Coordinates of C-alpha atoms and ligand atoms in Angstrom, one line a residue:
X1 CA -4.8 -20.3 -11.5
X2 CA -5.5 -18.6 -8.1
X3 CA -7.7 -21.0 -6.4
X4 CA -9.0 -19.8 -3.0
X5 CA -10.7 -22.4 -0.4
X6 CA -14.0 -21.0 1.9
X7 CA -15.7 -22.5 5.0
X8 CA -19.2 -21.6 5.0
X9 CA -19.9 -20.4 8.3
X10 CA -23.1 -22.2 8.5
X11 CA -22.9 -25.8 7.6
X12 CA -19.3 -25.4 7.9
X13 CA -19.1 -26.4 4.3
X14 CA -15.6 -26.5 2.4
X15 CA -15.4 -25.2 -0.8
X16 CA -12.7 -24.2 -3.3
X17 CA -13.5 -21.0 -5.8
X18 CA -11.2 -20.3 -8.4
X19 CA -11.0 -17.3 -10.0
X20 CA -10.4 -16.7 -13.5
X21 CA -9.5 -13.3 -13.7
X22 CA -7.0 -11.2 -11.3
X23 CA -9.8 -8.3 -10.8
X24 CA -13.3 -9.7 -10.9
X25 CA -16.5 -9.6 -9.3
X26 CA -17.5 -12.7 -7.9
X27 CA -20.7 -14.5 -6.2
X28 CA -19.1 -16.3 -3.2
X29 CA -22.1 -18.6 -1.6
X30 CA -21.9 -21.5 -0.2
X31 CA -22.8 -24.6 -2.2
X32 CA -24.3 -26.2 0.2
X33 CA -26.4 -24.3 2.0
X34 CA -26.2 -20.6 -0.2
X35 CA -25.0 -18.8 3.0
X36 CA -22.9 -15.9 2.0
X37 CA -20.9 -15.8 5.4
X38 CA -17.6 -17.6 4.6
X39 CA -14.5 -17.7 6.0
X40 CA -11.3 -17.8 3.8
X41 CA -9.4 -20.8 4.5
X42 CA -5.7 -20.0 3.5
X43 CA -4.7 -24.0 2.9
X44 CA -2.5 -23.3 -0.7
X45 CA 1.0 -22.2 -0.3
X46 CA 1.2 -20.8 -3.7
X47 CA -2.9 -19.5 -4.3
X48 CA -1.8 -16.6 -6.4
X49 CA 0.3 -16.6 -9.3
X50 CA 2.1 -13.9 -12.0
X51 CA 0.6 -10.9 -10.4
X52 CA 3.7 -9.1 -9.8
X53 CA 3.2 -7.7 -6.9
X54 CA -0.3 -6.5 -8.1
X55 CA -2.8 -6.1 -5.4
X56 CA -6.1 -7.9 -6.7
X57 CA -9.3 -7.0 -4.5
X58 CA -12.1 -9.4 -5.2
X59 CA -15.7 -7.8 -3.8
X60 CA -18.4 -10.0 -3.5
X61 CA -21.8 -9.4 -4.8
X62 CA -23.3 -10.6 -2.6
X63 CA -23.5 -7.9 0.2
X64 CA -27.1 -7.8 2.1
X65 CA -28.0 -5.8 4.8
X66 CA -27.2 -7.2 7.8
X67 CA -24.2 -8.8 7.0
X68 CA -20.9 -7.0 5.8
X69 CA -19.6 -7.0 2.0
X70 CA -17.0 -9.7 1.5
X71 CA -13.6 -8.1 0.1
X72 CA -10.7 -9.9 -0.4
X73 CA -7.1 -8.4 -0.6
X74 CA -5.3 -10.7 -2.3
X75 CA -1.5 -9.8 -2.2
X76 CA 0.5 -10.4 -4.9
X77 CA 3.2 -13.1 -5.7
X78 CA 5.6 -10.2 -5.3
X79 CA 9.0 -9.6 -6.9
Ligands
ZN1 ZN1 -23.2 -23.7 4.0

């Protein structure tokens, strides 16, 4: 299971997501504090598993005006 960790930019909050499918769109929010402005904390060395190579973009929802639409290029395991 691809689990991805985020620091919330505001409280500094650390948070895992995991996402269940390769090609999903997500709500990424901090926990905490419901900031959307997160930074992706690469801390796993394996996140990303049996994608083949397969480039999975994740987009948030949660894109307001003001603040730029989180996407996340998530690279494949490769072959
Ligand atoms: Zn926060």
């Amino acid at each position: 299971m691809p689990i991805f960790e985020f620091r919330c930019l505001q409280c500094g909050k650390l948070f895992e997501k995991l996402f269940l499918d390769q090609q999903a769109e997500i709500e990424l929010k901090c926990p905490r504090c419901g900031a959307d402005s997160l930074d992706r904390v690469i801390s796993r060395a394996n996140p990303v598993m049996g994608t083949k190579g397969k480039k999975t973009t994740l987009t948030t929802k949660s894109c307001s005006p003001g603040s730029s639409c989180m996407t996340l290029e998530v690279p494949g395991a490769g072959d």
